Coordinates of C-alpha atoms in Angstrom, one line a residue:
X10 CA 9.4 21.7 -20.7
X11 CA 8.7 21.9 -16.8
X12 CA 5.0 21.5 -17.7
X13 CA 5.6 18.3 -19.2
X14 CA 7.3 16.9 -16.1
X15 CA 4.5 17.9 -13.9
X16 CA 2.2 15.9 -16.4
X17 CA 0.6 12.6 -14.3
X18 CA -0.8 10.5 -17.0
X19 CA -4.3 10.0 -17.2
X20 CA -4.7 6.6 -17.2
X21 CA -7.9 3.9 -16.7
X22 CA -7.8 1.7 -13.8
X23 CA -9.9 -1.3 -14.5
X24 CA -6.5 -3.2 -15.8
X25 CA -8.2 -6.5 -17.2
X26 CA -9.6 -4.4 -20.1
X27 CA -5.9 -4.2 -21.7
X28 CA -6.4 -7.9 -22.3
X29 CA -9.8 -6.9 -23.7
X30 CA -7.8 -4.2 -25.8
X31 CA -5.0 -6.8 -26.6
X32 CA -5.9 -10.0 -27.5
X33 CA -8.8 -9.7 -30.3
X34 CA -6.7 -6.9 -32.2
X35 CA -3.2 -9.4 -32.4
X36 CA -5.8 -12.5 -32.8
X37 CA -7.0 -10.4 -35.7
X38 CA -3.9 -9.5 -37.3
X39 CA -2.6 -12.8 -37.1
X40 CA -5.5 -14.3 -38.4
X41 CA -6.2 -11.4 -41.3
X42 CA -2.3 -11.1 -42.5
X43 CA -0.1 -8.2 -40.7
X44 CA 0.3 -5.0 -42.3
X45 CA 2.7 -2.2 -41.2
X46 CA -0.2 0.0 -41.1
X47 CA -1.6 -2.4 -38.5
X48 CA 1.3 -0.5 -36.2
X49 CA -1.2 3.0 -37.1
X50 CA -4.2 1.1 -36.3
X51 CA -2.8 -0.4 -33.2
X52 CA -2.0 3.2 -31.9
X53 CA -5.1 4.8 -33.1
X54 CA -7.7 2.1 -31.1
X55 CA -4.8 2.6 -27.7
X56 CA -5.2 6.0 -27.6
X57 CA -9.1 6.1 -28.6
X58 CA -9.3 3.7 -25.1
X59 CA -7.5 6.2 -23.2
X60 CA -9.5 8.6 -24.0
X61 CA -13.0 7.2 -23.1
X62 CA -11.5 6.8 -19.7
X63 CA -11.2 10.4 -18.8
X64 CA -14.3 11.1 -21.3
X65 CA -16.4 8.8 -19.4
X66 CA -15.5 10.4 -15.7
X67 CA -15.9 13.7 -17.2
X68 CA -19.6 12.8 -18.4
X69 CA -20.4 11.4 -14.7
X70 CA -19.6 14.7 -13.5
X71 CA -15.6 14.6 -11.8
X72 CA -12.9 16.8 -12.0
X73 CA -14.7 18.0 -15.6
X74 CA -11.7 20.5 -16.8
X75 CA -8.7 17.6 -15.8
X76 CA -10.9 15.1 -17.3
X77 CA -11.8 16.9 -20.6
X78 CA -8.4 18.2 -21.0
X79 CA -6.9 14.3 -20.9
X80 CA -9.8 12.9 -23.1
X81 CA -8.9 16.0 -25.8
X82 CA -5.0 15.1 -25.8
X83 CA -5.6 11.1 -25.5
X84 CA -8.6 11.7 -28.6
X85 CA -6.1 14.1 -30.7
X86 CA -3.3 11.4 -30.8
X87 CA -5.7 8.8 -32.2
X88 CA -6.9 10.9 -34.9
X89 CA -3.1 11.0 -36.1
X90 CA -3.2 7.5 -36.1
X91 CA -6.3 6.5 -37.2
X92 CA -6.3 9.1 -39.9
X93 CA -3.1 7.1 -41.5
X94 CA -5.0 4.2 -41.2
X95 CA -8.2 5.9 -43.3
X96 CA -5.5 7.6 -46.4
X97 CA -4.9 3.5 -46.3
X98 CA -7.9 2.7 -46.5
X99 CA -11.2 4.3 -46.1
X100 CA -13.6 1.8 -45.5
X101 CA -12.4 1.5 -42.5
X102 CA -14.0 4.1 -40.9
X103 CA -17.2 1.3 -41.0
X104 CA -15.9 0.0 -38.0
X105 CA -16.3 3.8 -35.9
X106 CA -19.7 3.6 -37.3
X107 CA -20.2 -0.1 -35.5
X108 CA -18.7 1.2 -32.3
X109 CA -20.0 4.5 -31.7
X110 CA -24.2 3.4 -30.4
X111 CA -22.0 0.8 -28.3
X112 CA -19.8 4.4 -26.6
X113 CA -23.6 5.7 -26.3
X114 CA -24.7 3.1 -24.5
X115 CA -21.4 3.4 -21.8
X116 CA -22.2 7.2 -21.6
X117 CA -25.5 6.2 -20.4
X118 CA -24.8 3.8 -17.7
X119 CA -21.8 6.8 -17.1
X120 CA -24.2 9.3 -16.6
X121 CA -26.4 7.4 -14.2
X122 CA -23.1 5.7 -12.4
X123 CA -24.1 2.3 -13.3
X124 CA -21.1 2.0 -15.0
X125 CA -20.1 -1.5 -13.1
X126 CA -23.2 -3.0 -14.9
X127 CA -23.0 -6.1 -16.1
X128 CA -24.8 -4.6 -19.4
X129 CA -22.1 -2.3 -19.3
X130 CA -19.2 -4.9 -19.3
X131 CA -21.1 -6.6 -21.9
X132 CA -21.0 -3.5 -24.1
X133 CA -18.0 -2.6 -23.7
X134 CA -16.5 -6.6 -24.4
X135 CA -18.6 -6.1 -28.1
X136 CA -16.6 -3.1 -28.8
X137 CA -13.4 -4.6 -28.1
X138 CA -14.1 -7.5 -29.8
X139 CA -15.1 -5.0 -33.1
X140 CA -11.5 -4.0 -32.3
X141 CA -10.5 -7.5 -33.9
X142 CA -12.9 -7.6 -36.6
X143 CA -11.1 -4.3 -37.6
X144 CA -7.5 -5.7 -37.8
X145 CA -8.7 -8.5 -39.5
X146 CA -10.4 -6.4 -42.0
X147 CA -7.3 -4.5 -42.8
X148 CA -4.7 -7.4 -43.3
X149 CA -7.4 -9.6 -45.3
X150 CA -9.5 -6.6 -46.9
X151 CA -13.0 -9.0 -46.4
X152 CA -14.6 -10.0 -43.1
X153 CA -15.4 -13.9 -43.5
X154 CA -16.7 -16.7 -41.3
X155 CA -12.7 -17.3 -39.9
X156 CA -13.3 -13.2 -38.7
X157 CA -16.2 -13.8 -37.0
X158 CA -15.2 -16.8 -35.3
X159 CA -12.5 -15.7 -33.8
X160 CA -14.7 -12.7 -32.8
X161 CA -16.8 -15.2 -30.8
X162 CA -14.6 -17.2 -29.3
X163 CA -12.7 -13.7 -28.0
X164 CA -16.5 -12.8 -27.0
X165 CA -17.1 -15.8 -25.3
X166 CA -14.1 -16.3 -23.1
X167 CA -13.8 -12.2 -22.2
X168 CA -17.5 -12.7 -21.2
X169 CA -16.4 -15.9 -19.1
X170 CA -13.6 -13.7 -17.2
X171 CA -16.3 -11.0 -16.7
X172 CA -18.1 -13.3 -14.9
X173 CA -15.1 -14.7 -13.1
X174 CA -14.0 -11.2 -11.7
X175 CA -17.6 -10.2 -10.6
X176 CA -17.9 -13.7 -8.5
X177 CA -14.4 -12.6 -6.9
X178 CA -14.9 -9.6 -6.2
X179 CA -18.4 -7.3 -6.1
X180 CA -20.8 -10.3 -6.4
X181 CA -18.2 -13.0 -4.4
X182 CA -21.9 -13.1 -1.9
X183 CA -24.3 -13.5 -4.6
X184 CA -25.7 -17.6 -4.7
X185 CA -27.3 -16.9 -7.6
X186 CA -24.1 -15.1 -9.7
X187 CA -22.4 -17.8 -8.8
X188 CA -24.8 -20.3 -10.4
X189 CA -24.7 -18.0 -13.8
X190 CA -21.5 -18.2 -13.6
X191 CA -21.0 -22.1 -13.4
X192 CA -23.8 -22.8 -15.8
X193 CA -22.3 -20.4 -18.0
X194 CA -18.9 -21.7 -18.1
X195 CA -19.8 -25.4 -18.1
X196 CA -22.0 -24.7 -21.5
X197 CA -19.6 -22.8 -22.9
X198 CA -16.8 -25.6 -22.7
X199 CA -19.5 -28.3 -23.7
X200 CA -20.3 -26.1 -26.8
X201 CA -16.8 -25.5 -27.9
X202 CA -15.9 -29.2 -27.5
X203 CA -19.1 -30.2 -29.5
X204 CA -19.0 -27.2 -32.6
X205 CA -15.6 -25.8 -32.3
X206 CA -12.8 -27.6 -35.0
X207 CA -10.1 -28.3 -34.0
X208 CA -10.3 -29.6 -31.2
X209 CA -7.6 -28.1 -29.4
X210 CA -9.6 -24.8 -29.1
X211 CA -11.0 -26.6 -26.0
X212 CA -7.8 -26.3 -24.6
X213 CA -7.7 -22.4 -24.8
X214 CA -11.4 -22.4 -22.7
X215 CA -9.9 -25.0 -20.1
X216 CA -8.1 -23.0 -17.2
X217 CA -11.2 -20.6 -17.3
X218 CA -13.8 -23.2 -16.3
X219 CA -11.0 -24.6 -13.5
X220 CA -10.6 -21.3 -12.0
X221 CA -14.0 -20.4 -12.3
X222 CA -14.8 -23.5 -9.8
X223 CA -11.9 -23.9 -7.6
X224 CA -11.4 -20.5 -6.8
X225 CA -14.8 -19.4 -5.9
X226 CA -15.0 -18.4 -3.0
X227 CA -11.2 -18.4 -2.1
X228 CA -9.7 -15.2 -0.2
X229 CA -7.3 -13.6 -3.4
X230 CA -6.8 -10.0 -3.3
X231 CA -7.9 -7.8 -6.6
X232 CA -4.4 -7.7 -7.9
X233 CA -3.9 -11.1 -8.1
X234 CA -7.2 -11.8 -9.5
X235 CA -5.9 -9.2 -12.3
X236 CA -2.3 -11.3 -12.7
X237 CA -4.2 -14.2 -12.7
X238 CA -6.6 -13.3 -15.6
X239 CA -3.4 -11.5 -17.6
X240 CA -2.3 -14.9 -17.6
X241 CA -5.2 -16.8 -18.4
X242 CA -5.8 -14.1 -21.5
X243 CA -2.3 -15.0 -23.4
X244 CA -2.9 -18.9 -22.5
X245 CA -6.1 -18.4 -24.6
X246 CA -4.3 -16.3 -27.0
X247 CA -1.3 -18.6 -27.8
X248 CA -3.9 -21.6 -27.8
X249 CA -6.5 -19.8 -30.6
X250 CA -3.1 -18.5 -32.5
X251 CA -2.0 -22.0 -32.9
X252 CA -5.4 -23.3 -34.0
X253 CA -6.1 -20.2 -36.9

């Protein structure tokens, strides 16, 4: 077992994306009804992340045998899962279908480096956000308006923080990012307040359009950016839980 011991996990570093990961899936299953196969289905999409980390380095052309090696275990361990998850139920497998152009379209901005895209971010917050749509779909057996609304609002606010991250860190000098980000956040608040019922789903969209203002511009390092949007992810969690 020495081998094992000299084993460094594998693991992706953009941190923020385990909210991604996170917070549509519970949403989802709270929303849909949980299932103890949502414990299998949970494990499955965890490891099927890990895996397009070392996938996606290995496409761009770095360390190719380490990275391949770690995408193969990562990729094997959600089949177990997901395979459970498929004896359950089949039809799930729908969902693969809906996510794999989405993995294409990552490759591609891989391939050509590009990866830090906004596109990209964009792409990958869709996938995620099918992520949800999937637990729903398992607990509930139907994908209805009340799955597809919280699917935007998990969307919308994810797509907020992208937005929030790139003004505080690689576009913290761009005028103009910092204008879509504003006008971005501002509609999005206005629109939630006017269409969203209840009301109190407002709330979960409130720290983001405070932070995005009033922090702008101030001197925080990465990390705490990353803390910071950890703990703006389960405000808006806890806030769209209570209002399903």
């Amino acid at each position: 077992m020495k081998w094992v011991k000299k084993m460094k996990l594998l693991l992706p570093k953009q941190h923020g994306a385990w909210a991604m990961l996170l917070v549509p899936f519970l949403l989802g299953a709270a929303a849909g009804g949980f299932r103890f196969v949502h414990i299998s289905l949970f494990l499955g999409w965890m490891f099927l992340y890990l895996a397009t980390y070392p996938f996606l380095m290995y496409v761009k052309g770095k360390k190719k045998k380490l990275h391949m090696k770690w995408a193969g275990i990562y990729f094997s361990v959600a089949l177990c899962f997901l395979a459970i998850v498929l004896v359950y139920d089949w039809t799930m497998l729908m969902f693969g279908g809906m996510m794999l152009p989405l993995f294409v379209i990552n490759m591609i901005f891989a391939k050509n480096k590009k990866e830090r895209a906004f596109t990209n971010d964009v792409t990958a917050i869709i996938a995620f956000c099918i992520g949800g749509l999937a637990s729903y779909y398992l607990g509930s057996g139907t994908l209805d308006l009340t799955a597809f609304f919280i699917t935007l609002l998990s969307f919308l606010f994810f797509l907020g923080s992208t937005f929030f991250v790139k003004t505080m860190i690689r576009e913290k000098k761009n005028q103009m990012f910092r204008l879509y980000s504003w006008t971005y956040h501002l509609l999005l608040l206005i629109g939630v307040g006017v269409y969203a019922e209840p009301r109190l789903l407002v709330l979960a969209f409130l720290p983001s359009v405070i932070r995005a203002f009033f922090l702008y511009g101030k001197n925080i390092s990465i990390m705490k950016v990353g803390i910071l949007e950890i703990a703006n992810s389960a405000f808006f969690m806890v806030i769209i839980w209570m209002s399903i």
